[in-house]
Coordinates of C-alpha atoms in Angstrom, one line a residue:
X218 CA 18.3 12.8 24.7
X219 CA 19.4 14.8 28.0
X220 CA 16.0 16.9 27.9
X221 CA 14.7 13.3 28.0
X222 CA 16.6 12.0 30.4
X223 CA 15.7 15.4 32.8
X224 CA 12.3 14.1 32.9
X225 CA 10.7 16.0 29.8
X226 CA 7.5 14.4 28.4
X227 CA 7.7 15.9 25.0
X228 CA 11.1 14.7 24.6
X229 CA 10.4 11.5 26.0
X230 CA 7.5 11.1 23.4
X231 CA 9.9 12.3 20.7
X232 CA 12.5 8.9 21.4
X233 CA 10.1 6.4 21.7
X234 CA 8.5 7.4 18.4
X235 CA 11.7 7.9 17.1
X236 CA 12.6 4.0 18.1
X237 CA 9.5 2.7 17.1
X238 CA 9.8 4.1 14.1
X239 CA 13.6 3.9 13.0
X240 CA 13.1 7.8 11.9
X241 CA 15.0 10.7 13.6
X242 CA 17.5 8.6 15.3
X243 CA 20.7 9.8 13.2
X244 CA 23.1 7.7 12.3
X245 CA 24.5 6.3 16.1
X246 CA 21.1 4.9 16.9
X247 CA 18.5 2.4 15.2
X248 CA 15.5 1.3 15.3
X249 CA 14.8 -0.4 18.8
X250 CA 11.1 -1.8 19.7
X251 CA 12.7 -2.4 23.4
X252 CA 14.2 1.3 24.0
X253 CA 10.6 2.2 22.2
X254 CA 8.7 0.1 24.9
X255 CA 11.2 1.5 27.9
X256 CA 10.3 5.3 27.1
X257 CA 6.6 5.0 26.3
X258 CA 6.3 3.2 29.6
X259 CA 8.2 5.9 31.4
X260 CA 5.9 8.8 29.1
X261 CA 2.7 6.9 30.9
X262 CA 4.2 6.8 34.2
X263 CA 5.0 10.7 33.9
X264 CA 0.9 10.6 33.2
X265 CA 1.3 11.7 29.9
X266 CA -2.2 13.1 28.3
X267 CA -3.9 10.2 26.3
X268 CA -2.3 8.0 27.8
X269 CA -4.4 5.2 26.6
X270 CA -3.1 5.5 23.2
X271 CA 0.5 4.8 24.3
X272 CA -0.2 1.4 26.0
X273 CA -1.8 0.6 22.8
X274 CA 0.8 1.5 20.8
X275 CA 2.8 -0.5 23.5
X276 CA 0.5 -3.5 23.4
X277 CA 0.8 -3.4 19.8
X278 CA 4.1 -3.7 20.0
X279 CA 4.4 -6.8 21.8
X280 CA 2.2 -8.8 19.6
X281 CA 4.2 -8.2 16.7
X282 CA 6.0 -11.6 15.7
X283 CA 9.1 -9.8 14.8
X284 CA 9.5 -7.0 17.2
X285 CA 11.6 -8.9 19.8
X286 CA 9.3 -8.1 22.4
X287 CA 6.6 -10.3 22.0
X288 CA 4.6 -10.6 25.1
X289 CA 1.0 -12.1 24.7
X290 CA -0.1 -11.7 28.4
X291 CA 1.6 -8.3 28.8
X292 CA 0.1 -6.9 25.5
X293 CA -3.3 -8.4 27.0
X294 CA -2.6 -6.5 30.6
X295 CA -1.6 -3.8 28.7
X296 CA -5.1 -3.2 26.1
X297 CA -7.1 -4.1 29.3
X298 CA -5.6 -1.1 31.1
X299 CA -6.0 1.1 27.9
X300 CA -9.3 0.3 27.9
X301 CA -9.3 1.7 31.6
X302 CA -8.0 4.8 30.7
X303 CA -9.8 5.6 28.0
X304 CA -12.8 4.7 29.9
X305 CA -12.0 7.5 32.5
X306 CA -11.4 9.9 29.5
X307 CA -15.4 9.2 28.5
X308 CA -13.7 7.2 25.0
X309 CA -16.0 4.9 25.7
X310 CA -16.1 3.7 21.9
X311 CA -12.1 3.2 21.9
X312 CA -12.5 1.6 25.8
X313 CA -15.1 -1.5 24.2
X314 CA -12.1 -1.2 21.3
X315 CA -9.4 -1.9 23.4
X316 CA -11.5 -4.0 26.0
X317 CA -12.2 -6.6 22.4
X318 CA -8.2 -6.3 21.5
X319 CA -7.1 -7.4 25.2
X320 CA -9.6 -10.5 24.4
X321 CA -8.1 -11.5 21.0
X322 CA -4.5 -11.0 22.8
X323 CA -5.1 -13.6 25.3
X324 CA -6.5 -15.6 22.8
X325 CA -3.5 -15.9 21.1
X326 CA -2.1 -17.7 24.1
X327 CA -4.3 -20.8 23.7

């Protein structure tokens, strides 16, 4: 957690996994879609590599019903910059992917 805290992106990756999972935690922490959300946001601000994959993940996250994050437009913004990213990466497959999934997300609003 302190390696995390000093700014370390594998270690940063490690927690939100860890929270988005419920595994690796031990047995002072469990499983939290909102800590999850908090450290892969600041993983993609570091400008961790694939970055588009994150915000996905992240997107995915706030369209689940039960997560306690659930955040239509957000989960929209955040496929439609995925999308971007992967774009700029030449994953242009995954971009029309994630382009089509920020659609259906705002959809979901109506």
């Amino acid at each position: 957690v302190s390696a995390a805290h000093n700014g370390d992106v594998n270690s940063i990756l490690f927690l939100a996994r860890a929270f988005d999972s419920g595994q690796s935690l031990g047995r002072e922490r469990r499983q939290s879609y909102g800590q999850a959300l908090a450290w892969y946001q600041m993983a993609v601000e570091m400008g961790v590599e694939k970055r588009y994959l994150i915000m996905a993940r992240m997107a995915e996250i706030m369209l689940m019903e039960d997560s306690g994050c659930r955040d239509l437009n957000r989960a929209g913004q955040l496929y439609s910059k995925a999308a971007k990213a992967a774009m700029e990466q030449m994953c242009g497959k995954l971009a029309n992917k994630y382009y089509m999934l920020s659609e259906e997300a705002w959809d979901l609003m109506e």
